[in-house]
PDB file of C-alpha atoms in Angstrom:
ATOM      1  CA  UNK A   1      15.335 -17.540 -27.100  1.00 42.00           C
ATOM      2  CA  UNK A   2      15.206 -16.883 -23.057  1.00 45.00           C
ATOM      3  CA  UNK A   3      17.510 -19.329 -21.365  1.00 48.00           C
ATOM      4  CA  UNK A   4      15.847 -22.068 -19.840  1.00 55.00           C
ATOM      5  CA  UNK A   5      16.676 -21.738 -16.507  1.00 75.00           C
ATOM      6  CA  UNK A   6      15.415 -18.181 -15.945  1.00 88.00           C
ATOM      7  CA  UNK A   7      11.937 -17.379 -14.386  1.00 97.00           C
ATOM      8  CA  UNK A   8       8.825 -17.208 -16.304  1.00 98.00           C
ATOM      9  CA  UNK A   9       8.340 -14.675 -14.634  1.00 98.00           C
ATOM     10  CA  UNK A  10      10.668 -11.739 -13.967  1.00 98.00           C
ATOM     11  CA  UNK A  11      10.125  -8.327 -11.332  1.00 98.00           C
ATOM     12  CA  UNK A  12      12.013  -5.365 -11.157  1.00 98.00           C
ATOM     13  CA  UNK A  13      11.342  -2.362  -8.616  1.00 97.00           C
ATOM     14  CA  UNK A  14      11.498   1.550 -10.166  1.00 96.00           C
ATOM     15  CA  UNK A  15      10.883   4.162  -7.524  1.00 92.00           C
ATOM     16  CA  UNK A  16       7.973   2.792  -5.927  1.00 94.00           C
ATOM     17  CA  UNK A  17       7.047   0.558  -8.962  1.00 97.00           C
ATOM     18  CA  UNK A  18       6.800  -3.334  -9.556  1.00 98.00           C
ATOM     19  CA  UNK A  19       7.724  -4.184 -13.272  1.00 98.00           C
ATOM     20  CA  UNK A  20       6.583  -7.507 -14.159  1.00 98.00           C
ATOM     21  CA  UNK A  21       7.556  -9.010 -17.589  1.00 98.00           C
ATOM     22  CA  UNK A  22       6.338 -12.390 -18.930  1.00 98.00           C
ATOM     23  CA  UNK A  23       9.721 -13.875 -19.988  1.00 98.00           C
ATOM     24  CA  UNK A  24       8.812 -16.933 -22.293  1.00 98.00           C
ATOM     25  CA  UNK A  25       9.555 -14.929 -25.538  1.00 97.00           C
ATOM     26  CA  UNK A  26      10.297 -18.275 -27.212  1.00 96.00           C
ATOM     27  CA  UNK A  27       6.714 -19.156 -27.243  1.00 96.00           C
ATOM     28  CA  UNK A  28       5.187 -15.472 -27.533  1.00 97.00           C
ATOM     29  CA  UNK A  29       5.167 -15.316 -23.698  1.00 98.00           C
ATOM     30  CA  UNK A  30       2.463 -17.712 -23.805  1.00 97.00           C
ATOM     31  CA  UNK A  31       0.222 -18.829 -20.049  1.00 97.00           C
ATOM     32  CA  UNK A  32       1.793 -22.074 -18.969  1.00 97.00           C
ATOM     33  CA  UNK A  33       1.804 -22.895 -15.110  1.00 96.00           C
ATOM     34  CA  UNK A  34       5.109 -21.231 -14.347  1.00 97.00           C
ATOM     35  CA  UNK A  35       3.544 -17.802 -16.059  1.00 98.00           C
ATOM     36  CA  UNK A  36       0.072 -17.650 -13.815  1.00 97.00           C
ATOM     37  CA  UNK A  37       2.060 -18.918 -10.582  1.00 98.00           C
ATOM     38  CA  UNK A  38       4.917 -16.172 -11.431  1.00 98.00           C
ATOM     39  CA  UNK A  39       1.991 -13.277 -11.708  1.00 98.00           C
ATOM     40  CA  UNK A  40      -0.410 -14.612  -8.706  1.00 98.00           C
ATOM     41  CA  UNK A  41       3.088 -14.463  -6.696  1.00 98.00           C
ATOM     42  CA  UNK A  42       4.549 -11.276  -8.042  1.00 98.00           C
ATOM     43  CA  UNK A  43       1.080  -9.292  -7.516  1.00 98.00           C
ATOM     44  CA  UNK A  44       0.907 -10.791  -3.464  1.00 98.00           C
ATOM     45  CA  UNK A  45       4.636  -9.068  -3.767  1.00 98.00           C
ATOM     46  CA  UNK A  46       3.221  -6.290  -5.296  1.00 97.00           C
ATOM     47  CA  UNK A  47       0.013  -6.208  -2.604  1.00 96.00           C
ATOM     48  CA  UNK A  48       1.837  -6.671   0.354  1.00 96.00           C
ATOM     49  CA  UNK A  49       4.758  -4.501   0.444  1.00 95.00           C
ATOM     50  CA  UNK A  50       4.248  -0.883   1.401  1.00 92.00           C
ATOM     51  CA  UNK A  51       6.784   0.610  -0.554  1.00 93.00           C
ATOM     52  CA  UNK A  52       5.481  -0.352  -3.945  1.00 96.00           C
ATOM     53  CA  UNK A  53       2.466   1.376  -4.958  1.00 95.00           C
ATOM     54  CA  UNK A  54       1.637   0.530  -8.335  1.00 97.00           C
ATOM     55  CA  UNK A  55       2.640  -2.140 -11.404  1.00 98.00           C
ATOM     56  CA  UNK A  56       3.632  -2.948 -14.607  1.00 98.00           C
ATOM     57  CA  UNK A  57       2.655  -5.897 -16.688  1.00 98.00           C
ATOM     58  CA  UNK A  58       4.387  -6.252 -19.522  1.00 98.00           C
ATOM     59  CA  UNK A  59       6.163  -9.082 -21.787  1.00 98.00           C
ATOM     60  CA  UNK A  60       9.942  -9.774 -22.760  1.00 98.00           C
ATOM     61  CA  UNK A  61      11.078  -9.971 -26.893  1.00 97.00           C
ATOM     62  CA  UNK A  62       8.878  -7.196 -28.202  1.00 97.00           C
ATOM     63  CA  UNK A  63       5.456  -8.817 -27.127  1.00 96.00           C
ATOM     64  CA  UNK A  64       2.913  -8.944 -24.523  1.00 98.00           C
ATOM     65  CA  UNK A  65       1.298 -12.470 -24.810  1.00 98.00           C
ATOM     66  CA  UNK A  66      -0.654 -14.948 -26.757  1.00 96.00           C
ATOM     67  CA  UNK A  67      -2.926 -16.638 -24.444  1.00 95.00           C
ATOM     68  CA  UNK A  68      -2.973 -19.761 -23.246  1.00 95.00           C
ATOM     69  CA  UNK A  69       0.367 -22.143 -23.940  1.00 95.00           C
ATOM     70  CA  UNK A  70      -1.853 -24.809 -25.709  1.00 88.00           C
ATOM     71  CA  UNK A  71       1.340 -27.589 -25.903  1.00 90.00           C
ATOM     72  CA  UNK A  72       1.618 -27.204 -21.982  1.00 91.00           C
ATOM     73  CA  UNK A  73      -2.195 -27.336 -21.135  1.00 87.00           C
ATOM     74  CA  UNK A  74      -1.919 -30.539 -23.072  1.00 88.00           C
ATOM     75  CA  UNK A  75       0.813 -31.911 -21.632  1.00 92.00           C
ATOM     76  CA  UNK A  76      -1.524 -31.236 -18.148  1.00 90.00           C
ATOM     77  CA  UNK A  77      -0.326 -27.831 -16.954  1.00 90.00           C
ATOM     78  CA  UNK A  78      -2.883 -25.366 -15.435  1.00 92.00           C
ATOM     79  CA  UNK A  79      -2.552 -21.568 -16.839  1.00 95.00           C
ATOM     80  CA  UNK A  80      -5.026 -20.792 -13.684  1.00 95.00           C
ATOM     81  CA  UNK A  81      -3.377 -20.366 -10.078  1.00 96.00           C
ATOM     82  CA  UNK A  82      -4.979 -20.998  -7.080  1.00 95.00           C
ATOM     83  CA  UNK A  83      -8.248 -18.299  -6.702  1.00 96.00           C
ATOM     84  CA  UNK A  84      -6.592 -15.479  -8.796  1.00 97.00           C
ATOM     85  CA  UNK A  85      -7.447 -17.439 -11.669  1.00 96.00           C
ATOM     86  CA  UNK A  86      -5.974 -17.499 -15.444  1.00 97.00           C
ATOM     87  CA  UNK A  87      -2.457 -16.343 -15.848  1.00 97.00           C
ATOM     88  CA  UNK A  88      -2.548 -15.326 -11.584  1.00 97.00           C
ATOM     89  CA  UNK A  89      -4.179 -12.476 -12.593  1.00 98.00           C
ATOM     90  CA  UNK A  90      -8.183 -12.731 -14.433  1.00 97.00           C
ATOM     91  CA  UNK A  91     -10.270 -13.726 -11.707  1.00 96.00           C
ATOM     92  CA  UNK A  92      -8.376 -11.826  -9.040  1.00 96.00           C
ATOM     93  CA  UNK A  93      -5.941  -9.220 -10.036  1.00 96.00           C
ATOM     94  CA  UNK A  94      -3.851  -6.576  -8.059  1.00 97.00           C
ATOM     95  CA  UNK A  95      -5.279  -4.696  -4.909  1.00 96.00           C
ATOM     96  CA  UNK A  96      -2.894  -1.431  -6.182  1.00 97.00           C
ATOM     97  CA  UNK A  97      -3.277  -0.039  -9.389  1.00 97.00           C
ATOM     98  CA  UNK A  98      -1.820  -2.491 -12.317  1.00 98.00           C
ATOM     99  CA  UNK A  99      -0.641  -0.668 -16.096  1.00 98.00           C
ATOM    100  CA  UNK A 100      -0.019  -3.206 -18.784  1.00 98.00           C
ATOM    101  CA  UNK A 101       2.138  -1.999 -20.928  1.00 98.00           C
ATOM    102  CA  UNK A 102       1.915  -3.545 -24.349  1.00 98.00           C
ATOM    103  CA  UNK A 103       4.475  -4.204 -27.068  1.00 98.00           C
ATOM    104  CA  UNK A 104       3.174  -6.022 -30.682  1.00 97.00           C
ATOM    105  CA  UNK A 105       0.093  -7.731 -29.818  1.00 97.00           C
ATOM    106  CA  UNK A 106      -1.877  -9.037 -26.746  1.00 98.00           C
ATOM    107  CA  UNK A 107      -4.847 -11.596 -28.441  1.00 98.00           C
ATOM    108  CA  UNK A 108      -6.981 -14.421 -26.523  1.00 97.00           C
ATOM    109  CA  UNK A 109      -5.680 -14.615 -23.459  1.00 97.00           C
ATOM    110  CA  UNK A 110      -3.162 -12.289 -23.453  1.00 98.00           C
ATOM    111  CA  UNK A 111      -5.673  -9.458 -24.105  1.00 98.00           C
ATOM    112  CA  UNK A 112      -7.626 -10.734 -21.249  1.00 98.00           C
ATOM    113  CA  UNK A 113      -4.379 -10.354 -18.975  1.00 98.00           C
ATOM    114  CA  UNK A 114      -4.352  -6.747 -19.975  1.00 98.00           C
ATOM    115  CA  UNK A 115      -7.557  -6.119 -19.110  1.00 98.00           C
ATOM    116  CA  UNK A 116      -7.353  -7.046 -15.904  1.00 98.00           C
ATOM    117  CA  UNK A 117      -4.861  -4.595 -15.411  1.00 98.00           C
ATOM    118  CA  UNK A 118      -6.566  -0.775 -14.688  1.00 98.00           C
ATOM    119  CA  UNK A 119      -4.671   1.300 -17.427  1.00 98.00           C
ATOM    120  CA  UNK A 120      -3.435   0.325 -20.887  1.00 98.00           C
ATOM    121  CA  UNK A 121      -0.452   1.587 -22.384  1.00 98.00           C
ATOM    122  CA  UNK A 122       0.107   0.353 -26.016  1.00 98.00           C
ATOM    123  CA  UNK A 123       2.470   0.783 -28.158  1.00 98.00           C
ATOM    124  CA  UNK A 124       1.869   1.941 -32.017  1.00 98.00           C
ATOM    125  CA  UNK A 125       0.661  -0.596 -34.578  1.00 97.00           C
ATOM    126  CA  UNK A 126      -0.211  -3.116 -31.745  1.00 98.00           C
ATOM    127  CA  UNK A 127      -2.815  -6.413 -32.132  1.00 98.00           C
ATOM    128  CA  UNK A 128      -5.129  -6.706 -30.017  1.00 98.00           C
ATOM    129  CA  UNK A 129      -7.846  -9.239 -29.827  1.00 98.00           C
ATOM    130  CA  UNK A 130      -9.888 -12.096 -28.425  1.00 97.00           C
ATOM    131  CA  UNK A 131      -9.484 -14.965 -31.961  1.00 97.00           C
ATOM    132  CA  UNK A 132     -11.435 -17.431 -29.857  1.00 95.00           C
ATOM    133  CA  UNK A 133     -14.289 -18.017 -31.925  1.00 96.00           C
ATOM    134  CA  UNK A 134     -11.821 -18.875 -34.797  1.00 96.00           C
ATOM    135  CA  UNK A 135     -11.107 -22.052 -33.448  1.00 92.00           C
ATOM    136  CA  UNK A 136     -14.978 -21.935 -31.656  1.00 94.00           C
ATOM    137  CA  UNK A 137     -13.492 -21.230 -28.264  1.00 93.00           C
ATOM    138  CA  UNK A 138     -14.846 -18.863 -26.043  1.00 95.00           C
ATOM    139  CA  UNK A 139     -12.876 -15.419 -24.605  1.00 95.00           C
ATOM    140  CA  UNK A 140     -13.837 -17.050 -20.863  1.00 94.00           C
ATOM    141  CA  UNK A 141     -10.778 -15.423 -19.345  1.00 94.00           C
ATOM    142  CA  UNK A 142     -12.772 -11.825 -18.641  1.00 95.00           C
ATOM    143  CA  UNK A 143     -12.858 -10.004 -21.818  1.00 97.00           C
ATOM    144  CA  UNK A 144     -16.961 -10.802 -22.491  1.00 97.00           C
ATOM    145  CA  UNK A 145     -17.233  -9.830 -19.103  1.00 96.00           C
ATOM    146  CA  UNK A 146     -14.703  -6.277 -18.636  1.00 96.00           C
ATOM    147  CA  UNK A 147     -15.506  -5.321 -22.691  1.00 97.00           C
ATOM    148  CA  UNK A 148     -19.425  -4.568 -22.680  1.00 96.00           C
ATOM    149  CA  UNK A 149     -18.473  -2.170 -19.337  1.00 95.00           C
ATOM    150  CA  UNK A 150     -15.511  -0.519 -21.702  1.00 96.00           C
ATOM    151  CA  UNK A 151     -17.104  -0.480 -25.139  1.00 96.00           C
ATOM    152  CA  UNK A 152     -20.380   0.383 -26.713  1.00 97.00           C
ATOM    153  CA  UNK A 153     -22.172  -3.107 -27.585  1.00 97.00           C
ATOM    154  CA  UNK A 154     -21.926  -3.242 -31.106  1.00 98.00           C
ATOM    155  CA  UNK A 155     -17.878  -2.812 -31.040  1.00 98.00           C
ATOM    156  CA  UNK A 156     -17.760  -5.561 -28.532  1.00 98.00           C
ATOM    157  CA  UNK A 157     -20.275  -7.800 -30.986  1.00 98.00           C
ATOM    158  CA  UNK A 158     -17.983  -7.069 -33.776  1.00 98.00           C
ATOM    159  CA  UNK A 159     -14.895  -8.276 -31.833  1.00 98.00           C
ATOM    160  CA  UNK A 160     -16.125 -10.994 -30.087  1.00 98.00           C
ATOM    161  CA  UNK A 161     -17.682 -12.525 -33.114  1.00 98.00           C
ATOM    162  CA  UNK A 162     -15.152 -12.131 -35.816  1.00 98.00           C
ATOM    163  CA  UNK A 163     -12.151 -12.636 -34.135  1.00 97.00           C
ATOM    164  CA  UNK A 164     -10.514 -10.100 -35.877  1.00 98.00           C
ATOM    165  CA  UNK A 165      -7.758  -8.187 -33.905  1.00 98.00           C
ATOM    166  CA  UNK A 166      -7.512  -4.314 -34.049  1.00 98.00           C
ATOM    167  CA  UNK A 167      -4.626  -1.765 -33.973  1.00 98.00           C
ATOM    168  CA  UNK A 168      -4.085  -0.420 -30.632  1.00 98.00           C
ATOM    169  CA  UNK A 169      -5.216   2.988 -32.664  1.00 98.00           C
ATOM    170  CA  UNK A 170      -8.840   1.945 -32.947  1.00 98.00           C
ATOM    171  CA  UNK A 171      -8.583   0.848 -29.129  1.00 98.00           C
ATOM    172  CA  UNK A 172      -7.414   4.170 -28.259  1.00 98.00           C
ATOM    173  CA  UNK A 173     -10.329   5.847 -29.909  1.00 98.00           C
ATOM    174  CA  UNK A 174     -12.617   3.910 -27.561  1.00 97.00           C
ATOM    175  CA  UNK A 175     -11.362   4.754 -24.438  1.00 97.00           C
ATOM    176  CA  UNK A 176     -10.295   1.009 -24.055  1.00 98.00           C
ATOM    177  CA  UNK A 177      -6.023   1.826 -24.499  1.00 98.00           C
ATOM    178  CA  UNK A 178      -5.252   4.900 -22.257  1.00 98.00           C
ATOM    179  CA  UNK A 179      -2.171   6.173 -23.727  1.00 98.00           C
ATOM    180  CA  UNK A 180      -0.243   5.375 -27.011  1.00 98.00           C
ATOM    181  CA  UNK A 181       3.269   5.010 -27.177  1.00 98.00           C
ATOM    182  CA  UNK A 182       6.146   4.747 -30.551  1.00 98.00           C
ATOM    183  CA  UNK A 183       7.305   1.129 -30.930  1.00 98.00           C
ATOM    184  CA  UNK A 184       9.347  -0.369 -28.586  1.00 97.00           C
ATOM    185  CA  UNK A 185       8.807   2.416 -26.006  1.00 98.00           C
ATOM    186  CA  UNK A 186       5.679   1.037 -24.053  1.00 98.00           C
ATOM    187  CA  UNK A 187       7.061   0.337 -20.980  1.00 98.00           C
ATOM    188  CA  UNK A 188       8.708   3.921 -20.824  1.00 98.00           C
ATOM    189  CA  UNK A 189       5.532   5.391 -21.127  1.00 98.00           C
ATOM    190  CA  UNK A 190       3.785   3.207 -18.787  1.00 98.00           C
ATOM    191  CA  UNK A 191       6.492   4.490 -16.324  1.00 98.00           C
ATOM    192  CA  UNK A 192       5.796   8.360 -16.631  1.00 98.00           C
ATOM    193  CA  UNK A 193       1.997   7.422 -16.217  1.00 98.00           C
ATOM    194  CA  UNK A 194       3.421   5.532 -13.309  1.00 98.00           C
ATOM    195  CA  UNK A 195       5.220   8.496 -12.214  1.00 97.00           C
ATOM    196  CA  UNK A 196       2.013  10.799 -12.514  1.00 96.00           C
ATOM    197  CA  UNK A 197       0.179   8.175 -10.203  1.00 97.00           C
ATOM    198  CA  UNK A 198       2.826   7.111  -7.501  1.00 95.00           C
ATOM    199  CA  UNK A 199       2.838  10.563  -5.935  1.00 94.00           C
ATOM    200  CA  UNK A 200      -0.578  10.278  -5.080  1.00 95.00           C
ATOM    201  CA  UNK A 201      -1.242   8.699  -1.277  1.00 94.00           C
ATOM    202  CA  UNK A 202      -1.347   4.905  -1.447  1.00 93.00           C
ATOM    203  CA  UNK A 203      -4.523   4.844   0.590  1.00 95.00           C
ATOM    204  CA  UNK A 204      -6.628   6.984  -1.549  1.00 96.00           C
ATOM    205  CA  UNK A 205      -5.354   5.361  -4.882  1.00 95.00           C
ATOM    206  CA  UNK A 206      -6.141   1.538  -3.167  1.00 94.00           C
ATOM    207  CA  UNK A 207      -9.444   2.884  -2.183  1.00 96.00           C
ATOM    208  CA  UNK A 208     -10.515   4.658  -5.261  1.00 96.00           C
ATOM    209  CA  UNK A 209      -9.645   1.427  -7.433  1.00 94.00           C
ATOM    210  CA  UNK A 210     -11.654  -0.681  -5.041  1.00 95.00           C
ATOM    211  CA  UNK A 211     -14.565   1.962  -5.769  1.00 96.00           C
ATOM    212  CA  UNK A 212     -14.598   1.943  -9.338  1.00 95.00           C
ATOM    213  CA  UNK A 213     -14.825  -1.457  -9.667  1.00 93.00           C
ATOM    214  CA  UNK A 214     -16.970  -2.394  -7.301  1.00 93.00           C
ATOM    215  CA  UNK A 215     -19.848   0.180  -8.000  1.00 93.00           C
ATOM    216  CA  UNK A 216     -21.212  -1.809 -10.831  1.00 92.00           C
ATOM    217  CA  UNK A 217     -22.380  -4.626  -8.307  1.00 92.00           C
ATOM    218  CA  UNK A 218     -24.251  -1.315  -6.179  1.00 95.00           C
ATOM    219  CA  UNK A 219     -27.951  -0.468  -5.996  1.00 95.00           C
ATOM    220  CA  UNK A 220     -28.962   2.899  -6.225  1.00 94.00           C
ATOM    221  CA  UNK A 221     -30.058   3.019  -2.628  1.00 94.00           C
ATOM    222  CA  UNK A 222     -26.820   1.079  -1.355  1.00 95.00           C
ATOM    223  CA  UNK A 223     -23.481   2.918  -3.519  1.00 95.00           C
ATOM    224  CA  UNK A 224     -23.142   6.140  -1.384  1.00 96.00           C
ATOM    225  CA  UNK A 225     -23.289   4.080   2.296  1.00 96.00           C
ATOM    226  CA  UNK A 226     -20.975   1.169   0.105  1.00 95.00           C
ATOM    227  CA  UNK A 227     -18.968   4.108  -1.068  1.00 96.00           C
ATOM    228  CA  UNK A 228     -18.486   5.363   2.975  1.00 96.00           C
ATOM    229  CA  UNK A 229     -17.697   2.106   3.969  1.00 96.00           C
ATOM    230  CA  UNK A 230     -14.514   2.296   1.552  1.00 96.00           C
ATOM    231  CA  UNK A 231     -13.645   5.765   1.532  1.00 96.00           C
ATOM    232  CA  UNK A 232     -14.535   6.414   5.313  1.00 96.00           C
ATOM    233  CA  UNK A 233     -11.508   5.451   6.677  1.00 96.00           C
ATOM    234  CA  UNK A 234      -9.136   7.222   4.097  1.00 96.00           C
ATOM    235  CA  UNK A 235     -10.231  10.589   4.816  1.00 94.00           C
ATOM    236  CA  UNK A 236      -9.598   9.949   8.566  1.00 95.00           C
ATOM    237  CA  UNK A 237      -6.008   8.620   7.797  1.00 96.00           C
ATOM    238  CA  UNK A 238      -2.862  10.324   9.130  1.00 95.00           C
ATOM    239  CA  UNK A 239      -2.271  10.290   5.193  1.00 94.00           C
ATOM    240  CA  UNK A 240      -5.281  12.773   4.724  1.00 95.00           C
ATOM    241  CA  UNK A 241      -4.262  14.721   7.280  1.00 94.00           C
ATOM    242  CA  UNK A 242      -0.533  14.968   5.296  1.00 93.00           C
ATOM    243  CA  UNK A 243      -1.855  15.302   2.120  1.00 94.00           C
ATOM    244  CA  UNK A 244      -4.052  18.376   3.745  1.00 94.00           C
ATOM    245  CA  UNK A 245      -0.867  19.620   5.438  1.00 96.00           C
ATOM    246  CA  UNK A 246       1.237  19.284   2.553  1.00 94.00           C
ATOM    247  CA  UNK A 247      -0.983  21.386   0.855  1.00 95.00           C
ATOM    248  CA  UNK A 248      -1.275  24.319   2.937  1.00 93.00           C
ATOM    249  CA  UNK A 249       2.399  24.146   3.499  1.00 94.00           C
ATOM    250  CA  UNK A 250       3.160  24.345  -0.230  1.00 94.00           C
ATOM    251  CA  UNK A 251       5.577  21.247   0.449  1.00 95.00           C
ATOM    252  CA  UNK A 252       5.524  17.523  -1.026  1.00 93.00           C
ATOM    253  CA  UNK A 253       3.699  15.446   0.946  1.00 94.00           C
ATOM    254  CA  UNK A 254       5.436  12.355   3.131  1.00 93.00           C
ATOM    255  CA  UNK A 255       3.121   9.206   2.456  1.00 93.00           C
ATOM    256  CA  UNK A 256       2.812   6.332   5.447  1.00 90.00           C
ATOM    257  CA  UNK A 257      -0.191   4.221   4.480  1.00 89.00           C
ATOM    258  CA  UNK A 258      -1.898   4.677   7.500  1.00 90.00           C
TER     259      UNK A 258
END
């Protein structure tokens, strides 16, 4: 068991990347207030600071999370902080590009923490899952809202209304987890993706994020002059001119956000 007087909530910084690990393995890293204020603050951390470009979410003991911490929502603790909603993270998640990085099973609302992250790394044999309707709940923390735009229907149908979890292997297969990993190893592998995205200019990888998710609320007529609006002022940045640089001068490029 984690001692009681460390954080929830615990952040480390590798080369340019914020790794943020759920530390309640006592209770399966379960969502209790401490949890969702310890994300909302570490991803402000995470937003604010130039020098980190990208995170991790992950969980401490060999876990991600379990969802909501049922014994401390009774006892009148929120799991939702302030308007970044369930676990600091559902409702509004990172403006930089989030990885969770899963160890032995993310279900309910621990599966909805990982998908608001924008990659999945998962390690072999992994549960993951949204039991709600077991206990005729609802999965209201995002996954019947992110899973029809990752999934064909009838996958999400089956999921949703079963309750059955699924190896990370069948997730894999349908785009949903992005990379595999052996047991225990998640978080490594999470941190060569990481490695493969922090070169990249800061601006561009903000920007393109923002894009992607964003499009889906687009008209036709509207996505290319919504699209400018983001983009516009990235390819005008002293960054683009670097990366463009760079290039030519068969050198790595120097990255200021600006």
């Amino acid at each position: 068991m984690s001692d009681a007087a460390e954080p929830a909530v615990l952040t480390e910084r590798r080369d340019g990347v914020l790794v943020i690990t759920i530390n309640r393995p006592e209770v399966r890293n379960a969502v209790n207030g401490a949890v969702a204020q310890g994300i909302a603050e570490a991803l402000d951390t995470l937003d604010a600071e130039q020098d980190l470009q990208l995170g991790i979410l992950t969980g401490a003991g060999g876990f991600f999370c379990a969802g909501m911490d049922l014994g401390a929502f009774v006892r009148g603790e929120s799991p939702w902080f302030g308007d970044r909603g369930f676990a600091g993270i559902a409702q509004r998640s990172a403006r930089k590009p989030l990885i969770a990085a899963i160890e032995g099973f993310a279900v309910a609302g621990g599966f909805e923490v990982a998908l608001a992250c924008d990659l999945i790394v998962a390690a072999e044999g992994a549960k993951l899952g949204i039991p709600e309707a077991k206990r005729s709940l609802v999965a209201a923390g995002g996954a019947l809202l992110h899973l029809p735009k990752r999934m064909p229907y009838h996958a999400v149908m089956e999921l949703a209304l079963t309750g059955d979890p699924w190896p990370a292997e069948r997730f894999h297969a349908l785009g949903v987890v992005n990379r595999l990993a052996a047991p225990g190893s998640a978080v490594d592998e999470a941190l060569a993706l990481a490695a493969a995205i922090v070169r990249n200019g800061p601006l561009a990888l903000a920007a393109s994020k923002e894009i992607v998710q964003r499009q889906f609320d687009w008209s036709a007529a509207e996505q290319w002059a919504k699209q400018g609006e983001i983009a516009g002022p990235v390819m005008t940045s002293a960054d683009a001119k670097e990366g463009a640089s760079a290039f030519k001068e068969k050198r790595d490029p120097v990255w200021q956000g600006k």
